[in-house]
Coordinates of C-alpha atoms in Angstrom, one line a residue:
X1 CA -32.2 -9.0 -150.9
X2 CA -31.3 -5.7 -152.6
X3 CA -29.5 -5.4 -156.3
X4 CA -26.8 -3.0 -156.6
X5 CA -27.1 -1.3 -159.7
X6 CA -23.7 1.0 -160.7
X7 CA -24.1 3.9 -163.5
X8 CA -21.2 6.4 -164.9
X9 CA -23.8 9.6 -163.0
X10 CA -25.1 7.7 -160.2
X11 CA -25.0 4.7 -157.7
X12 CA -27.5 3.1 -156.2
X13 CA -28.8 0.5 -154.3
X14 CA -32.6 -1.0 -154.8
X15 CA -34.6 -2.3 -151.8
X16 CA -36.9 -5.3 -152.5
X17 CA -38.3 -5.5 -149.3
X18 CA -41.9 -5.7 -149.2
X19 CA -43.6 -2.3 -147.6
X20 CA -44.9 -2.1 -144.6
X21 CA -47.3 -0.3 -143.1
X22 CA -47.9 2.6 -141.1
X23 CA -48.6 1.9 -137.7
X24 CA -50.2 5.1 -135.6
X25 CA -52.7 6.3 -138.8
X26 CA -50.0 8.8 -140.2
X27 CA -48.7 7.8 -143.8
X28 CA -46.0 5.5 -143.4
X29 CA -42.6 6.6 -145.3
X30 CA -41.0 3.4 -144.0
X31 CA -41.1 2.3 -147.4
X32 CA -37.9 3.9 -148.8
X33 CA -35.5 2.0 -150.2
X34 CA -31.9 2.8 -148.6
X35 CA -28.6 3.3 -150.7
X36 CA -25.5 2.4 -149.4
X37 CA -22.3 5.0 -148.5
X38 CA -19.4 4.4 -149.5
X39 CA -18.1 5.3 -145.0
X40 CA -18.4 2.4 -143.0
X41 CA -21.4 1.8 -141.3
X42 CA -21.9 3.8 -137.8
X43 CA -25.0 1.5 -136.4
X44 CA -24.8 -1.5 -135.7
X45 CA -27.6 -4.2 -134.5
X46 CA -27.0 -6.0 -131.3
X47 CA -29.8 -9.3 -131.7
X48 CA -30.3 -10.8 -128.6
X49 CA -28.1 -13.8 -129.2
X50 CA -25.1 -10.6 -129.6
X51 CA -26.1 -9.1 -126.6
X52 CA -24.1 -10.9 -124.5
X53 CA -21.0 -10.2 -126.6
X54 CA -21.3 -6.8 -127.2
X55 CA -21.6 -6.4 -122.9
X56 CA -18.9 -7.9 -122.7
X57 CA -16.8 -6.3 -124.8
X58 CA -16.9 -2.8 -123.7
X59 CA -16.5 -4.9 -119.7
X60 CA -13.3 -6.4 -121.3
X61 CA -12.0 -3.2 -122.1
X62 CA -12.4 -1.4 -118.5
X63 CA -11.5 -4.8 -116.8
X64 CA -8.3 -4.5 -118.8
X65 CA -7.2 -0.2 -118.9
X66 CA -7.9 -0.8 -114.9
X67 CA -7.4 -4.3 -113.8
X68 CA -11.0 -4.6 -112.1
X69 CA -12.7 -7.3 -111.5
X70 CA -16.1 -8.4 -114.0
X71 CA -18.0 -6.9 -111.7
X72 CA -16.5 -4.1 -110.5
X73 CA -16.1 -3.0 -113.7
X74 CA -20.0 -3.6 -114.8
X75 CA -21.3 -1.1 -111.9
X76 CA -18.9 1.9 -113.2
X77 CA -20.3 1.6 -116.9
X78 CA -23.6 1.4 -115.6
X79 CA -22.3 4.7 -113.6
X80 CA -21.2 5.8 -116.7
X81 CA -24.3 4.9 -118.7
X82 CA -21.6 2.3 -120.6
X83 CA -19.7 5.1 -122.3
X84 CA -16.4 3.4 -121.8
X85 CA -14.9 6.8 -122.4
X86 CA -15.9 8.9 -120.6
X87 CA -15.2 6.6 -117.5
X88 CA -11.7 6.6 -119.2
X89 CA -11.7 10.3 -118.5
X90 CA -12.5 10.6 -116.2
X91 CA -10.0 8.1 -115.2
X92 CA -7.5 10.2 -116.5
X93 CA -8.1 14.0 -115.1
X94 CA -9.1 13.2 -111.0
X95 CA -7.6 9.4 -110.9
X96 CA -9.1 6.1 -109.7
X97 CA -9.7 7.2 -106.3
X98 CA -12.3 9.9 -107.5
X99 CA -13.5 7.8 -109.9
X100 CA -14.1 4.7 -108.4
X101 CA -15.7 6.8 -105.1
X102 CA -18.5 8.2 -107.5
X103 CA -20.1 5.3 -108.5
X104 CA -19.5 2.6 -105.6
X105 CA -16.8 1.1 -106.5
X106 CA -14.8 -0.8 -103.0
X107 CA -11.7 -2.6 -105.1
X108 CA -10.8 -3.2 -100.7
X109 CA -11.7 -6.6 -100.3
X110 CA -12.6 -7.9 -97.0
X111 CA -13.5 -11.7 -97.5
X112 CA -11.2 -12.9 -94.9
X113 CA -12.7 -11.4 -92.3
X114 CA -14.8 -13.5 -91.8
X115 CA -11.7 -15.8 -90.8
X116 CA -11.6 -13.5 -87.8
X117 CA -14.5 -13.2 -86.7
X118 CA -15.8 -15.1 -84.0
X119 CA -17.7 -18.3 -84.2
X120 CA -21.4 -16.7 -83.9
X121 CA -21.2 -13.0 -85.2
X122 CA -24.5 -10.5 -84.0
X123 CA -26.6 -9.2 -87.3
X124 CA -26.9 -5.6 -86.3
X125 CA -30.3 -5.3 -88.8
X126 CA -32.1 -8.0 -86.9
X127 CA -30.5 -8.2 -84.1
X128 CA -29.6 -11.7 -83.6
X129 CA -27.3 -14.1 -83.3
X130 CA -25.5 -16.6 -86.2
X131 CA -23.0 -18.8 -87.2
X132 CA -20.2 -16.7 -89.1
X133 CA -20.4 -19.3 -91.7
X134 CA -23.9 -17.8 -91.9
X135 CA -22.4 -14.1 -93.0
X136 CA -21.8 -12.9 -95.7
X137 CA -19.2 -9.8 -95.8
X138 CA -19.3 -7.2 -99.0
X139 CA -16.3 -5.7 -100.7
X140 CA -16.4 -2.5 -98.7
X141 CA -15.9 -4.4 -95.0
X142 CA -19.5 -4.5 -94.1
X143 CA -21.3 -7.5 -92.6
X144 CA -24.7 -9.0 -92.1
X145 CA -26.2 -12.6 -92.7
X146 CA -27.4 -14.8 -95.0
X147 CA -30.8 -13.8 -94.3
X148 CA -31.2 -10.0 -94.2
X149 CA -29.1 -9.2 -97.5
X150 CA -31.6 -12.5 -99.2
X151 CA -33.8 -10.4 -97.4
X152 CA -32.9 -7.0 -98.6
X153 CA -32.0 -8.5 -102.1
X154 CA -35.0 -9.3 -102.9
X155 CA -36.8 -6.4 -102.5
X156 CA -34.3 -4.6 -103.9
X157 CA -35.1 -6.8 -107.5
X158 CA -38.5 -6.7 -107.1
X159 CA -38.7 -3.0 -107.2
X160 CA -36.3 -3.1 -110.6
X161 CA -33.2 -1.7 -108.7
X162 CA -30.9 -4.2 -109.7
X163 CA -28.2 -3.2 -111.1
X164 CA -27.0 -0.6 -108.8
X165 CA -27.7 -2.8 -104.6
X166 CA -26.6 -0.8 -102.4
X167 CA -24.4 -2.1 -98.8
X168 CA -27.1 -2.0 -96.2
X169 CA -25.5 -0.3 -93.2
X170 CA -25.4 3.7 -92.3
X171 CA -24.2 6.0 -95.2
X172 CA -22.6 3.2 -97.4
X173 CA -22.8 4.3 -100.5
X174 CA -20.4 0.8 -101.8
X175 CA -22.3 -1.2 -104.7
X176 CA -23.1 -4.8 -103.4
X177 CA -20.9 -7.8 -105.4
X178 CA -23.2 -9.4 -108.3
X179 CA -21.9 -12.3 -107.1
X180 CA -23.0 -12.8 -103.9
X181 CA -26.2 -11.0 -104.4
X182 CA -26.6 -14.1 -107.7
X183 CA -25.3 -16.7 -104.5
X184 CA -28.0 -15.9 -102.4
X185 CA -30.7 -15.7 -104.1
X186 CA -30.5 -18.2 -105.8
X187 CA -30.5 -19.8 -102.7
X188 CA -34.1 -19.0 -102.2
X189 CA -35.7 -18.2 -106.0
X190 CA -33.9 -19.6 -108.9
X191 CA -36.1 -17.5 -110.9
X192 CA -35.8 -14.3 -109.1
X193 CA -32.1 -14.8 -109.6
X194 CA -32.1 -15.1 -113.4
X195 CA -34.4 -12.2 -114.0
X196 CA -31.6 -9.9 -111.8
X197 CA -28.9 -11.4 -114.5
X198 CA -31.3 -9.8 -117.3
X199 CA -31.6 -6.7 -115.8
X200 CA -27.4 -7.0 -115.3
X201 CA -27.8 -7.5 -119.8
X202 CA -30.8 -5.0 -120.5
X203 CA -28.8 -2.4 -118.1
X204 CA -26.6 -2.6 -121.2
X205 CA -29.6 -1.4 -123.6
X206 CA -31.8 0.6 -121.1
X207 CA -28.7 2.7 -118.9
X208 CA -26.5 3.2 -122.5
X209 CA -27.1 6.2 -124.5
X210 CA -25.7 5.0 -127.5
X211 CA -26.9 1.8 -127.8
X212 CA -31.8 2.1 -128.1
X213 CA -34.0 -0.5 -128.7
X214 CA -35.7 -1.1 -132.2
X215 CA -38.9 0.0 -131.5
X216 CA -40.6 -1.5 -133.9
X217 CA -44.3 -3.2 -133.3
X218 CA -44.4 -6.0 -132.5
X219 CA -40.2 -5.8 -131.4
X220 CA -38.2 -7.2 -133.6
X221 CA -35.8 -8.0 -130.3
X222 CA -32.4 -6.0 -132.4
X223 CA -31.6 -2.6 -130.7
X224 CA -29.2 -0.6 -133.2
X225 CA -25.5 1.3 -130.8
X226 CA -24.2 4.1 -132.7
X227 CA -20.5 4.8 -133.1
X228 CA -21.1 8.6 -133.4
X229 CA -23.6 10.9 -133.9
X230 CA -26.9 10.3 -131.9
X231 CA -28.3 12.5 -133.9
X232 CA -29.4 10.6 -137.7
X233 CA -31.6 8.1 -139.1
X234 CA -31.1 4.1 -138.7
X235 CA -33.0 1.9 -140.7
X236 CA -32.8 -2.2 -138.4
X237 CA -32.7 -5.2 -140.0
X238 CA -36.7 -5.8 -139.4
X239 CA -36.0 -3.2 -142.4
X240 CA -37.9 -0.4 -139.8
X241 CA -36.1 3.1 -140.5
X242 CA -36.4 5.5 -137.6
X243 CA -35.1 8.4 -135.8
X244 CA -32.6 7.0 -133.6
X245 CA -32.6 10.8 -130.5
X246 CA -36.4 9.8 -130.8
X247 CA -37.0 6.2 -132.1
X248 CA -40.1 7.6 -133.9
X249 CA -40.0 7.3 -137.8
X250 CA -37.5 8.8 -139.7
X251 CA -38.5 12.3 -140.1
X252 CA -36.2 15.0 -141.1
X253 CA -35.5 17.6 -142.6
X254 CA -38.0 18.1 -138.6
X255 CA -36.3 18.3 -135.4
X256 CA -37.3 15.6 -132.9
X257 CA -39.7 18.2 -131.5
X258 CA -41.2 19.9 -134.6
X259 CA -42.1 16.0 -135.9
X260 CA -43.2 15.8 -131.4
X261 CA -45.4 18.5 -132.2
X262 CA -46.6 18.2 -135.6
X263 CA -47.7 14.0 -134.6
X264 CA -49.7 15.2 -131.4
X265 CA -52.0 18.1 -133.9
X266 CA -52.6 15.6 -136.3
X267 CA -54.3 12.6 -133.7
X268 CA -55.5 15.4 -131.4
X269 CA -57.2 17.8 -134.5
X270 CA -55.9 20.5 -131.8
X271 CA -56.3 23.4 -134.7
X272 CA -60.1 21.7 -135.2
X273 CA -60.8 22.1 -131.8
X274 CA -59.2 24.9 -131.1
X275 CA -61.1 26.3 -133.4
X276 CA -64.2 25.2 -132.8
X277 CA -63.7 26.4 -128.7
X278 CA -63.9 29.7 -130.0
X279 CA -66.2 29.6 -132.6
X280 CA -69.4 27.7 -131.3
X281 CA -70.8 27.8 -127.7
X282 CA -72.6 24.2 -126.1
X283 CA -76.1 24.7 -125.8
X284 CA -77.3 25.0 -122.3
X285 CA -79.8 22.2 -122.1
X286 CA -78.6 19.6 -124.5
X287 CA -74.8 20.6 -124.9
X288 CA -74.4 20.6 -128.3
X289 CA -71.4 22.7 -129.9
X290 CA -73.7 26.3 -131.5
X291 CA -72.5 27.8 -134.7
X292 CA -73.2 32.0 -133.8
X293 CA -74.9 33.3 -138.3
X294 CA -75.7 36.1 -137.6
X295 CA -75.1 39.8 -135.9
X296 CA -77.2 39.6 -132.6
X297 CA -76.2 38.1 -129.4
X298 CA -79.9 36.1 -129.0
X299 CA -78.8 32.5 -130.8
X300 CA -81.3 29.7 -130.6
X301 CA -80.3 25.7 -130.4
X302 CA -82.5 23.6 -132.8
X303 CA -83.4 21.7 -129.1
X304 CA -85.2 25.6 -128.8
X305 CA -83.8 26.2 -125.9
X306 CA -82.5 30.4 -126.3
X307 CA -79.3 31.4 -124.9
X308 CA -77.4 34.2 -124.7
X309 CA -74.2 34.4 -126.7
X310 CA -71.9 36.7 -125.2
X311 CA -72.1 34.1 -121.7
X312 CA -73.5 30.8 -122.7
X313 CA -76.4 31.3 -120.3
X314 CA -80.0 30.0 -120.9
X315 CA -82.6 33.0 -122.0
X316 CA -86.2 33.9 -122.8
X317 CA -86.7 33.9 -127.0
X318 CA -88.2 37.7 -126.7
X319 CA -85.5 40.8 -126.6
X320 CA -84.7 44.1 -127.9
X321 CA -82.7 46.2 -129.1
X322 CA -80.7 47.0 -125.2
X323 CA -81.8 43.6 -123.3
X324 CA -82.5 39.8 -123.5
X325 CA -86.3 38.3 -121.4
X326 CA -84.7 36.9 -118.7
X327 CA -80.9 36.9 -118.6
X328 CA -78.4 40.0 -118.2
X329 CA -74.7 39.2 -118.6
X330 CA -73.1 42.9 -118.4
X331 CA -71.1 44.3 -121.6
X332 CA -69.7 43.0 -124.9
X333 CA -66.2 41.4 -125.9
X334 CA -64.6 43.3 -127.7
X335 CA -61.8 40.4 -128.2
X336 CA -64.4 38.0 -129.1
X337 CA -64.4 39.2 -132.7
X338 CA -60.6 38.7 -132.9
X339 CA -60.2 35.5 -131.2
X340 CA -62.8 34.0 -133.8
X341 CA -60.7 35.7 -136.8
X342 CA -57.6 34.4 -134.9
X343 CA -58.6 30.6 -134.7
X344 CA -59.3 31.1 -138.3
X345 CA -56.3 32.0 -139.4
X346 CA -54.2 29.3 -137.5
X347 CA -57.0 26.6 -138.7
X348 CA -56.9 27.2 -142.2
X349 CA -53.0 27.7 -142.1
X350 CA -53.6 24.5 -140.2
X351 CA -55.1 23.2 -142.8
X352 CA -52.6 23.9 -145.9
X353 CA -49.3 22.4 -145.1
X354 CA -50.7 19.4 -143.7
X355 CA -53.4 18.9 -146.7
X356 CA -49.4 19.5 -148.5
X357 CA -47.7 17.2 -146.2
X358 CA -50.6 14.5 -146.3
X359 CA -50.9 15.3 -150.5
X360 CA -47.0 14.0 -151.5
X361 CA -46.9 11.5 -148.5
X362 CA -49.8 9.8 -150.5
X363 CA -47.7 10.0 -153.5
X364 CA -44.6 8.4 -151.9
X365 CA -47.0 5.3 -151.6
X366 CA -48.7 5.7 -155.2
X367 CA -45.5 6.0 -156.3
X368 CA -43.7 3.2 -154.0
X369 CA -46.1 0.7 -155.9
X370 CA -43.7 1.4 -159.2
X371 CA -40.8 -1.1 -158.5
X372 CA -43.4 -3.4 -159.3
X373 CA -44.4 -2.1 -162.7
X374 CA -40.7 -0.5 -163.4
X375 CA -39.0 -4.4 -163.2
X376 CA -41.8 -6.0 -165.7
X377 CA -41.2 -3.5 -168.2
X378 CA -37.6 -4.2 -167.6
X379 CA -39.1 -8.0 -168.2
X380 CA -40.5 -6.7 -171.1
X381 CA -37.6 -5.1 -172.1
X382 CA -34.8 -7.7 -171.6
X383 CA -37.1 -10.4 -173.1
X384 CA -37.4 -8.5 -176.6
X385 CA -33.5 -8.2 -177.0
X386 CA -33.0 -4.1 -176.5
X387 CA -29.8 -2.7 -177.4
X388 CA -30.1 -2.1 -174.1
X389 CA -28.7 -3.7 -171.4
X390 CA -28.0 -1.5 -168.7
X391 CA -31.6 -0.4 -167.4
X392 CA -29.9 1.1 -163.9
X393 CA -31.1 5.1 -164.5
X394 CA -34.7 4.2 -164.3
X395 CA -34.2 2.6 -160.8
X396 CA -31.7 4.9 -159.6
X397 CA -33.9 7.5 -160.7
X398 CA -37.0 5.3 -158.9
X399 CA -34.3 5.4 -155.6
X400 CA -34.4 9.2 -155.9
X401 CA -37.3 10.0 -156.0
X402 CA -38.3 8.2 -153.3
X403 CA -35.6 10.0 -151.4
X404 CA -36.2 13.5 -151.9
X405 CA -40.1 12.3 -152.6
X406 CA -39.3 11.8 -148.2
X407 CA -38.1 15.2 -147.9
X408 CA -40.5 16.8 -149.4
X409 CA -43.1 15.5 -147.1
X410 CA -41.5 15.9 -143.9
X411 CA -40.0 20.4 -145.2
X412 CA -44.1 21.4 -144.1
X413 CA -43.6 20.8 -141.2
X414 CA -40.5 21.7 -140.5
X415 CA -42.3 24.4 -142.5
X416 CA -45.1 25.2 -140.2
X417 CA -42.8 25.3 -136.8
X418 CA -40.2 27.4 -138.0
X419 CA -42.5 30.2 -139.6
X420 CA -45.5 29.7 -137.3
X421 CA -45.6 31.5 -133.2
X422 CA -45.4 28.1 -131.8
X423 CA -41.8 27.7 -131.0
X424 CA -40.3 30.5 -132.6
X425 CA -42.1 34.1 -132.1
X426 CA -39.6 35.9 -130.1
X427 CA -36.7 34.3 -132.3
X428 CA -37.2 36.8 -135.4
X429 CA -38.1 40.3 -136.3
X430 CA -41.4 40.2 -139.0
X431 CA -38.9 41.5 -141.4
X432 CA -36.2 38.9 -140.9
X433 CA -39.0 35.9 -141.0
X434 CA -40.4 37.1 -143.9
X435 CA -36.9 37.0 -145.5
X436 CA -35.5 33.8 -144.6
X437 CA -39.5 32.3 -146.2
X438 CA -38.9 33.4 -148.7
X439 CA -36.2 31.5 -149.3
X440 CA -36.9 28.4 -147.8
X441 CA -40.2 28.1 -150.0
X442 CA -38.5 28.8 -152.8
X443 CA -36.1 26.4 -152.9
X444 CA -38.9 24.0 -151.3
X445 CA -40.5 25.1 -154.6
X446 CA -38.0 23.8 -156.5
X447 CA -37.7 20.8 -155.4
X448 CA -41.0 20.4 -155.3
X449 CA -41.4 21.0 -159.3
X450 CA -38.5 18.8 -159.6
X451 CA -39.7 15.8 -157.6
X452 CA -43.8 15.7 -159.7
X453 CA -41.3 16.4 -162.8
X454 CA -39.4 13.0 -162.4
X455 CA -42.4 11.3 -160.9
X456 CA -43.2 11.4 -164.6
X457 CA -41.0 11.0 -165.8
X458 CA -40.1 7.7 -163.8
X459 CA -43.7 6.6 -165.1
X460 CA -44.0 6.8 -168.6
X461 CA -44.8 3.9 -170.5
X462 CA -40.9 3.0 -172.3
X463 CA -41.2 -0.4 -172.9
X464 CA -42.8 0.6 -175.5
X465 CA -40.9 3.9 -176.6
X466 CA -38.2 3.4 -179.8
X467 CA -34.4 2.7 -178.8
X468 CA -33.9 7.2 -179.6
X469 CA -37.1 7.8 -177.2
X470 CA -36.1 5.5 -174.3
X471 CA -32.2 7.5 -174.8
X472 CA -34.1 11.0 -174.0
X473 CA -35.7 9.5 -171.4
X474 CA -32.4 8.1 -169.7
X475 CA -30.4 11.3 -169.9
X476 CA -33.2 13.0 -168.3
X477 CA -34.0 11.0 -165.7
X478 CA -30.3 11.1 -165.3
X479 CA -29.8 14.8 -164.9
X480 CA -32.8 15.4 -163.1
X481 CA -31.7 13.0 -160.4
X482 CA -28.6 14.5 -160.4
X483 CA -31.1 18.1 -160.2
X484 CA -33.1 17.2 -157.3
X485 CA -29.8 15.4 -155.6
X486 CA -28.4 19.1 -155.1
X487 CA -31.6 20.5 -154.7
X488 CA -31.8 18.2 -151.8
X489 CA -28.7 19.4 -150.6
X490 CA -28.5 22.9 -150.3
X491 CA -32.3 22.9 -148.2
X492 CA -30.6 21.0 -145.4
X493 CA -27.8 23.3 -145.6
X494 CA -30.0 26.2 -145.6
X495 CA -32.6 24.7 -142.9
X496 CA -29.1 24.6 -140.9
X497 CA -27.9 27.1 -141.2
X498 CA -29.2 30.0 -141.9
X499 CA -32.6 29.0 -140.5
X500 CA -32.0 26.4 -137.1
X501 CA -28.3 28.4 -137.3
X502 CA -29.9 31.5 -136.6
X503 CA -31.6 30.3 -133.8
X504 CA -30.8 31.5 -130.2
X505 CA -32.6 30.7 -127.3
X506 CA -33.6 27.2 -128.3
X507 CA -31.3 24.5 -129.6
X508 CA -32.9 22.2 -132.7
X509 CA -31.1 20.9 -134.4
X510 CA -32.1 17.6 -137.5
X511 CA -30.4 14.8 -139.0
X512 CA -28.2 15.4 -141.6
X513 CA -28.3 15.2 -145.4
X514 CA -28.2 11.4 -147.0
X515 CA -27.3 11.5 -149.9
X516 CA -27.9 7.5 -150.9
X517 CA -31.0 7.0 -147.9
X518 CA -31.1 6.4 -144.8
X519 CA -28.0 4.0 -143.5
X520 CA -28.9 0.2 -142.8
X521 CA -27.2 -1.6 -139.3
X522 CA -24.8 -2.8 -140.0
X523 CA -25.2 -6.5 -137.5
X524 CA -23.2 -7.2 -134.4
X525 CA -19.9 -9.3 -135.7
X526 CA -19.5 -12.0 -133.3
X527 CA -16.1 -13.2 -134.4
X528 CA -14.6 -9.9 -134.2
X529 CA -15.7 -9.5 -131.2
X530 CA -14.5 -12.7 -129.4
X531 CA -11.0 -11.9 -130.7
X532 CA -11.1 -7.9 -129.5

């Protein structure tokens, strides 16, 4: 249970949940303390128990608006990815006929056709005469024997296509009635019928762009439903903070593509591999990598094998100014030196940004340990009956430190791609890139300096200070916290408007800055859904 602290300057929320370890080998920034928002939550947690309630809520809306049965409403919503507003918009713009035709919904029912059939009916699938009682007719009017229908349904369910099983008739795109599917399949295989029901239930998450499974490992069983913007960061009730768009860890101010490229680069050490590919050659005998240290193109491996640096072919040891014994490979490639220098420059650039990113994530991990230390200091002062009764300034400052350190950490992968040649090489001239990079780095350095200063203030032994010095430290922390919040906000505005906003040929968006921290998703109210 978190504790809510208030002060005249700021309001923060501090969560006492245990820190989580990173699951992918990268530094984990998910221990950030979450802070409440003044507006209503835009995200909801759907548990295993509330999944059916959430699905029925959307089904009920479509059933009421269009006067449909449940299986018809489900077919419409699955086709339109459970976007209720989209279904209603298509209905208003194009009418019922086009809405139903696109989704494969046939509302006219032909169940009375069975009574009009003779005592025996020819099944056009197996070409056998069967009793009329053993024939099932779908809403589209096509009828086949129950055996053929059942085999058709079993194949589709096992293929994972149970959400939209079409009629067997040639060029008929009508979706079969799920109740009839369930009845026929359960008579043959009850377990498969349960699987069919589970697929229909999980389609609310699998086919719904506004609902996604929490990516926690091991899986907590929860899903998150966003009410508004999909481009955001959210915290599940299990404690995991993640990007709703790409389901990776919360990575703002990096775009999803930037973070994907960065994690791959860190995991594969691609810059190191790239440099080694250009700067070294494998020995043709033992295949160990050899780096040329001199100017001569005849090199020798530690295994004793001599080979030509230009083409990598084995040679003899004797050579003159113009030839090498037992070898000839043509002219020297003049671009080799340029490739080597470029590889070195790219590697050094990557190392700079990676080291900065790693340094701040390490600092975050160490600062996360301050929570317990801060509580101990507060307890000491309370036991000593200090005249200070409100210590929210230090817990608030700690929350701000966590949030701003996290922003600062992810600003380095952003800068690596924003001002590199991987993504935006042709989007800016050299002069424009220089101006924008200076603008960004100025704000980044300002944030860096103030975050380090706040970290220093928070770590001071204020429990041993006299009261006048505690008051002085209190004002420093409060003022610095407000200043850092403003710097973070301006940094995001710079990224969104001046940097990414000017990109013409690529679309990169970032999750908005949340001054009060990543939003905690609220649990779906089952009672409220039942009343709806």
